[in-house]
Amino acid sequence: RVFGWSEDEFLGSNISIIMTSDVAAEHDQYLENYLKSGIKKMIGTQREVTAQRKDKSTFTCVLGLNQIRNTGLFCGFIRDLTNEKSAQAKLVEGHERMEQILDASFDALFCINERGIIQQVNNASSRVFGWTKEELVGQNIK
């Protein structure tokens, strides 16, 4: 199964069946324009788009399109980014939570790298030293 379609349903269908309506209308136009002009706008590239499954639920994916030399055929590549986007959101959430914990401290806290360069500070650091977080980050602790 490919995004809810059986192989029989999917093979031979226009790829626009996995596109949302706003993108589907443009898809065939990209190929037509290329075949008429030889100018590759989307051919040979990848982009992040919203695609849809058979049940019309949507997901973020990377869509690529390339021409197979000397065949007149085009090959589309699609990678579902659902898990990656979810993992990225969890990382951001964890980072934000860590910053909230650091900022809850009454004491100035600094995170430095092995060369003594300040990587992160909390709000108390700004209050104690009178510099903004942005001014402190990147400075050497020495």
Short mmCIF file of C-alpha atoms in Angstrom, two decimals:
data_model
loop_
_atom_site.label_atom_id
_atom_site.label_comp_id
_atom_site.label_asym_id
_atom_site.label_seq_id
_atom_site.Cartn_x
_atom_site.Cartn_y
_atom_site.Cartn_z
CA ARG A 1 0.00 0.00 0.00
CA VAL A 2 1.16 3.48 -0.88
CA PHE A 3 -0.45 6.20 1.26
CA GLY A 4 -3.64 4.14 1.50
CA TRP A 5 -3.89 3.10 -2.15
CA SER A 6 -3.33 -0.44 -3.29
CA GLU A 7 -0.59 -0.99 -5.84
CA ASP A 8 -3.22 -1.50 -8.55
CA GLU A 9 -4.91 1.79 -7.67
CA PHE A 10 -1.63 3.70 -7.51
CA LEU A 11 0.22 2.39 -10.56
CA GLY A 12 -0.89 4.12 -13.72
CA SER A 13 -2.49 7.01 -11.84
CA ASN A 14 -1.41 10.61 -12.14
CA ILE A 15 0.87 11.46 -9.23
CA SER A 16 -1.43 14.36 -8.43
CA ILE A 17 -3.60 11.89 -6.47
CA ILE A 18 -1.20 12.33 -3.56
CA MET A 19 -1.12 16.11 -3.87
CA THR A 20 -3.40 18.58 -2.17
CA SER A 21 -5.60 20.40 -4.68
CA ASP A 22 -3.50 23.59 -4.65
CA VAL A 23 -0.35 21.69 -5.68
CA ALA A 24 -2.00 19.08 -7.92
CA ALA A 25 -3.11 21.69 -10.43
CA GLU A 26 0.47 22.94 -10.83
CA HIS A 27 2.11 19.52 -11.06
CA ASP A 28 1.17 18.67 -14.65
CA GLN A 29 2.02 22.23 -15.66
CA TYR A 30 5.63 21.78 -14.47
CA LEU A 31 6.07 18.82 -16.81
CA GLU A 32 4.29 20.51 -19.72
CA ASN A 33 6.43 23.64 -19.35
CA TYR A 34 9.60 21.58 -19.23
CA LEU A 35 8.67 19.52 -22.27
CA LYS A 36 7.85 22.69 -24.25
CA SER A 37 10.74 24.90 -23.11
CA GLY A 38 13.44 22.56 -21.82
CA ILE A 39 13.68 24.77 -18.73
CA LYS A 40 13.87 22.73 -15.55
CA LYS A 41 12.03 24.48 -12.74
CA MET A 42 11.11 21.45 -10.65
CA ILE A 43 12.93 18.71 -12.56
CA GLY A 44 16.09 17.72 -10.70
CA THR A 45 14.99 19.35 -7.46
CA GLN A 46 13.38 18.43 -4.19
CA ARG A 47 11.00 20.45 -2.09
CA GLU A 48 8.96 20.10 1.04
CA VAL A 49 5.25 19.88 0.32
CA THR A 50 2.03 18.76 1.93
CA ALA A 51 0.76 15.52 0.40
CA GLN A 52 -2.40 13.58 1.08
CA ARG A 53 -3.34 9.99 1.62
CA LYS A 54 -6.30 8.23 0.05
CA ASP A 55 -8.41 9.11 3.10
CA LYS A 56 -7.53 12.82 2.45
CA SER A 57 -5.46 13.14 5.63
CA THR A 58 -2.35 15.21 4.94
CA PHE A 59 1.32 14.87 5.85
CA THR A 60 4.52 16.76 5.19
CA CYS A 61 6.94 15.15 2.77
CA VAL A 62 9.91 15.83 0.55
CA LEU A 63 9.00 15.46 -3.09
CA GLY A 64 11.64 15.12 -5.79
CA LEU A 65 11.34 14.76 -9.52
CA ASN A 66 13.95 13.77 -12.06
CA GLN A 67 14.06 12.68 -15.65
CA ILE A 68 15.49 9.30 -16.55
CA ARG A 69 17.95 9.98 -19.37
CA ASN A 70 17.10 8.88 -22.87
CA THR A 71 13.76 7.33 -21.90
CA GLY A 72 11.21 10.14 -21.83
CA LEU A 73 10.26 8.93 -18.36
CA PHE A 74 10.22 10.88 -15.13
CA CYS A 75 10.78 9.47 -11.69
CA GLY A 76 9.23 10.94 -8.57
CA PHE A 77 10.62 10.47 -5.10
CA ILE A 78 8.62 11.03 -1.97
CA ARG A 79 9.69 10.77 1.65
CA ASP A 80 7.19 11.08 4.46
CA LEU A 81 8.52 13.54 7.06
CA THR A 82 5.89 12.77 9.72
CA ASN A 83 8.32 11.00 12.08
CA GLU A 84 11.09 13.53 11.48
CA LYS A 85 8.77 16.48 12.12
CA SER A 86 7.48 14.82 15.28
CA ALA A 87 11.01 14.16 16.54
CA GLN A 88 12.01 17.73 15.71
CA ALA A 89 9.01 19.11 17.62
CA LYS A 90 9.96 16.98 20.65
CA LEU A 91 13.52 18.30 20.53
CA VAL A 92 12.28 21.88 20.40
CA GLU A 93 9.88 21.18 23.26
CA GLY A 94 12.67 19.62 25.33
CA HIS A 95 14.98 22.56 24.63
CA GLU A 96 12.27 25.03 25.62
CA ARG A 97 11.60 23.08 28.82
CA MET A 98 15.32 23.08 29.66
CA GLU A 99 15.45 26.86 29.16
CA GLN A 100 12.43 27.30 31.43
CA ILE A 101 14.13 25.21 34.13
CA LEU A 102 17.36 27.20 33.82
CA ASP A 103 15.43 30.46 33.95
CA ALA A 104 13.63 29.35 37.12
CA SER A 105 16.95 29.43 38.96
CA PHE A 106 17.70 32.40 41.20
CA ASP A 107 21.42 31.96 40.52
CA ALA A 108 23.35 32.87 37.39
CA LEU A 109 24.03 29.77 35.27
CA PHE A 110 26.38 29.52 32.31
CA CYS A 111 26.90 26.66 29.89
CA ILE A 112 30.29 26.83 28.20
CA ASN A 113 32.08 24.70 25.63
CA GLU A 114 35.54 23.16 26.00
CA ARG A 115 37.18 26.47 24.95
CA GLY A 116 35.33 28.49 27.60
CA ILE A 117 32.94 30.11 25.12
CA ILE A 118 29.51 30.79 26.61
CA GLN A 119 26.88 28.72 24.81
CA GLN A 120 23.86 29.45 26.99
CA VAL A 121 22.91 31.53 30.02
CA ASN A 122 19.79 31.94 32.10
CA ASN A 123 17.81 35.09 32.94
CA ALA A 124 19.54 35.41 36.32
CA SER A 125 22.87 35.80 34.48
CA SER A 126 21.51 38.85 32.74
CA ARG A 127 20.24 40.32 36.00
CA VAL A 128 23.49 39.64 37.89
CA PHE A 129 25.91 40.84 35.21
CA GLY A 130 23.78 43.47 33.46
CA TRP A 131 24.29 42.03 29.96
CA THR A 132 21.58 40.56 27.78
CA LYS A 133 21.64 36.85 27.00
CA GLU A 134 22.57 37.73 23.41
CA GLU A 135 25.53 39.79 24.61
CA LEU A 136 26.78 37.01 26.87
CA VAL A 137 26.46 34.10 24.43
CA GLY A 138 29.59 33.73 22.33
CA GLN A 139 31.85 35.48 24.84
CA ASN A 140 34.79 33.77 26.49
CA ILE A 141 34.17 33.14 30.21
CA LYS A 142 37.75 34.23 31.11
#
